[in-house]
PDB file of C-alpha atoms in Angstrom:
ATOM      1  CA  THR Y 129       0.000   0.000   0.000  1.00 58.00           C
ATOM      2  CA  ALA Y 130       1.019   3.640  -0.159  1.00 64.00           C
ATOM      3  CA  GLY Y 131       1.288   3.581   3.646  1.00 67.00           C
ATOM      4  CA  GLY Y 132       3.660   0.612   3.783  1.00 73.00           C
ATOM      5  CA  VAL Y 133       3.522  -3.162   3.927  1.00 79.00           C
ATOM      6  CA  VAL Y 134       0.495  -4.968   5.388  1.00 76.00           C
ATOM      7  CA  ARG Y 135      -0.175  -8.667   5.835  1.00 81.00           C
ATOM      8  CA  GLY Y 136      -3.201 -10.179   4.183  1.00 85.00           C
ATOM      9  CA  ARG Y 137      -4.578 -13.255   2.508  1.00 91.00           C
ATOM     10  CA  GLY Y 138      -4.599 -13.498  -1.264  1.00 92.00           C
ATOM     11  CA  LEU Y 139      -7.445 -15.092  -3.152  1.00 94.00           C
ATOM     12  CA  LEU Y 140      -9.016 -15.279  -6.589  1.00 96.00           C
ATOM     13  CA  LEU Y 141     -12.589 -13.974  -6.886  1.00 95.00           C
ATOM     14  CA  GLY Y 142     -14.783 -15.703  -9.438  1.00 96.00           C
ATOM     15  CA  GLU Y 143     -16.542 -12.437 -10.304  1.00 96.00           C
ATOM     16  CA  VAL Y 144     -16.522  -8.799  -9.183  1.00 92.00           C
ATOM     17  CA  VAL Y 145     -19.534  -6.652 -10.103  1.00 92.00           C
ATOM     18  CA  VAL Y 146     -19.512  -2.845  -9.802  1.00 87.00           C
ATOM     19  CA  GLY Y 147     -22.700  -1.260 -11.101  1.00 85.00           C
ATOM     20  CA  LYS Y 148     -23.111  -2.528 -14.674  1.00 86.00           C
ATOM     21  CA  LEU Y 149     -19.470  -3.639 -14.978  1.00 87.00           C
ATOM     22  CA  SER Y 150     -18.196  -7.097 -14.113  1.00 91.00           C
ATOM     23  CA  ALA Y 151     -14.908  -8.962 -14.312  1.00 92.00           C
ATOM     24  CA  GLY Y 152     -14.106 -12.609 -13.746  1.00 95.00           C
ATOM     25  CA  GLN Y 153     -11.098 -14.203 -12.079  1.00 96.00           C
ATOM     26  CA  VAL Y 154      -9.993 -11.082 -10.172  1.00 94.00           C
ATOM     27  CA  ARG Y 155      -7.070 -11.343  -7.751  1.00 93.00           C
ATOM     28  CA  ALA Y 156      -7.849  -9.846  -4.338  1.00 91.00           C
ATOM     29  CA  ALA Y 157      -6.380  -9.493  -0.874  1.00 88.00           C
ATOM     30  CA  VAL Y 158      -8.176  -9.525   2.463  1.00 85.00           C
ATOM     31  CA  VAL Y 159      -6.634  -7.492   5.301  1.00 79.00           C
ATOM     32  CA  PRO Y 160      -8.043  -6.421   8.669  1.00 73.00           C
ATOM     33  CA  LYS Y 161      -9.470  -2.863   8.566  1.00 66.00           C
ATOM     34  CA  LEU Y 162      -7.202  -1.558  11.308  1.00 61.00           C
ATOM     35  CA  GLN Y 163      -4.113  -3.056   9.685  1.00 58.00           C
ATOM     36  CA  ALA Y 164      -5.013  -1.430   6.363  1.00 57.00           C
ATOM     37  CA  GLY Y 165      -5.299   1.957   8.086  1.00 64.00           C
ATOM     38  CA  LEU Y 166      -8.719   2.631   6.551  1.00 66.00           C
ATOM     39  CA  PRO Y 167     -11.309   2.106   9.324  1.00 68.00           C
ATOM     40  CA  ASP Y 168     -14.211   3.666   7.358  1.00 75.00           C
ATOM     41  CA  VAL Y 169     -13.563   1.841   4.067  1.00 72.00           C
ATOM     42  CA  ASP Y 170     -15.118  -1.549   3.279  1.00 72.00           C
ATOM     43  CA  GLY Y 171     -13.003  -2.218   0.190  1.00 77.00           C
ATOM     44  CA  LEU Y 172     -10.802  -0.822  -2.534  1.00 79.00           C
ATOM     45  CA  LEU Y 173     -10.783  -1.497  -6.255  1.00 83.00           C
ATOM     46  CA  GLY Y 174      -7.260  -2.304  -7.332  1.00 86.00           C
ATOM     47  CA  LEU Y 175      -5.494  -2.666 -10.636  1.00 89.00           C
ATOM     48  CA  SER Y 176      -6.481  -6.337 -10.944  1.00 91.00           C
ATOM     49  CA  PHE Y 177      -9.999  -4.992 -11.653  1.00 90.00           C
ATOM     50  CA  LEU Y 178      -9.401  -1.467 -12.976  1.00 90.00           C
ATOM     51  CA  THR Y 179      -6.903  -2.379 -15.734  1.00 91.00           C
ATOM     52  CA  ARG Y 180      -9.740  -4.169 -17.524  1.00 91.00           C
ATOM     53  CA  TYR Y 181     -11.585  -0.869 -18.032  1.00 92.00           C
ATOM     54  CA  ALA Y 182     -11.004   2.685 -19.231  1.00 92.00           C
ATOM     55  CA  VAL Y 183     -10.711   4.761 -16.049  1.00 90.00           C
ATOM     56  CA  SER Y 184     -10.802   8.580 -16.119  1.00 93.00           C
ATOM     57  CA  PHE Y 185     -12.251  11.685 -14.477  1.00 95.00           C
ATOM     58  CA  ASP Y 186     -14.847  13.922 -16.116  1.00 95.00           C
ATOM     59  CA  ALA Y 187     -14.862  17.758 -16.119  1.00 96.00           C
ATOM     60  CA  ARG Y 188     -16.535  17.790 -12.666  1.00 96.00           C
ATOM     61  CA  GLY Y 189     -13.856  15.538 -11.190  1.00 94.00           C
ATOM     62  CA  GLU Y 190     -16.178  12.515 -11.032  1.00 93.00           C
ATOM     63  CA  LEU Y 191     -14.646   9.077 -11.550  1.00 88.00           C
ATOM     64  CA  VAL Y 192     -15.706   7.409 -14.808  1.00 90.00           C
ATOM     65  CA  ILE Y 193     -15.177   3.665 -15.342  1.00 88.00           C
ATOM     66  CA  ALA Y 194     -16.228   2.333 -18.758  1.00 87.00           C
ATOM     67  CA  ALA Y 195     -15.655  -0.679 -20.959  1.00 83.00           C
ATOM     68  CA  ARG Y 196     -12.484  -0.464 -23.066  1.00 81.00           C
ATOM     69  CA  ARG Y 197     -13.075   0.222 -26.763  1.00 75.00           C
TER      70      ARG Y 197
END
């Protein structure tokens, strides 16, 4: 992580669905919330999911995730 090294358990998710987008066979890691340093966050989308899509910000600064063309 940007904050340093944390211990976790790696696994392979059969499918991850975010809104209308989905991806199969996504690598993931499970770490305790306190160890991750993000007590109010339930999860993060990492590059194992995001590299499958076109990710950008619109003029308002809103995150846009769309299928690659």
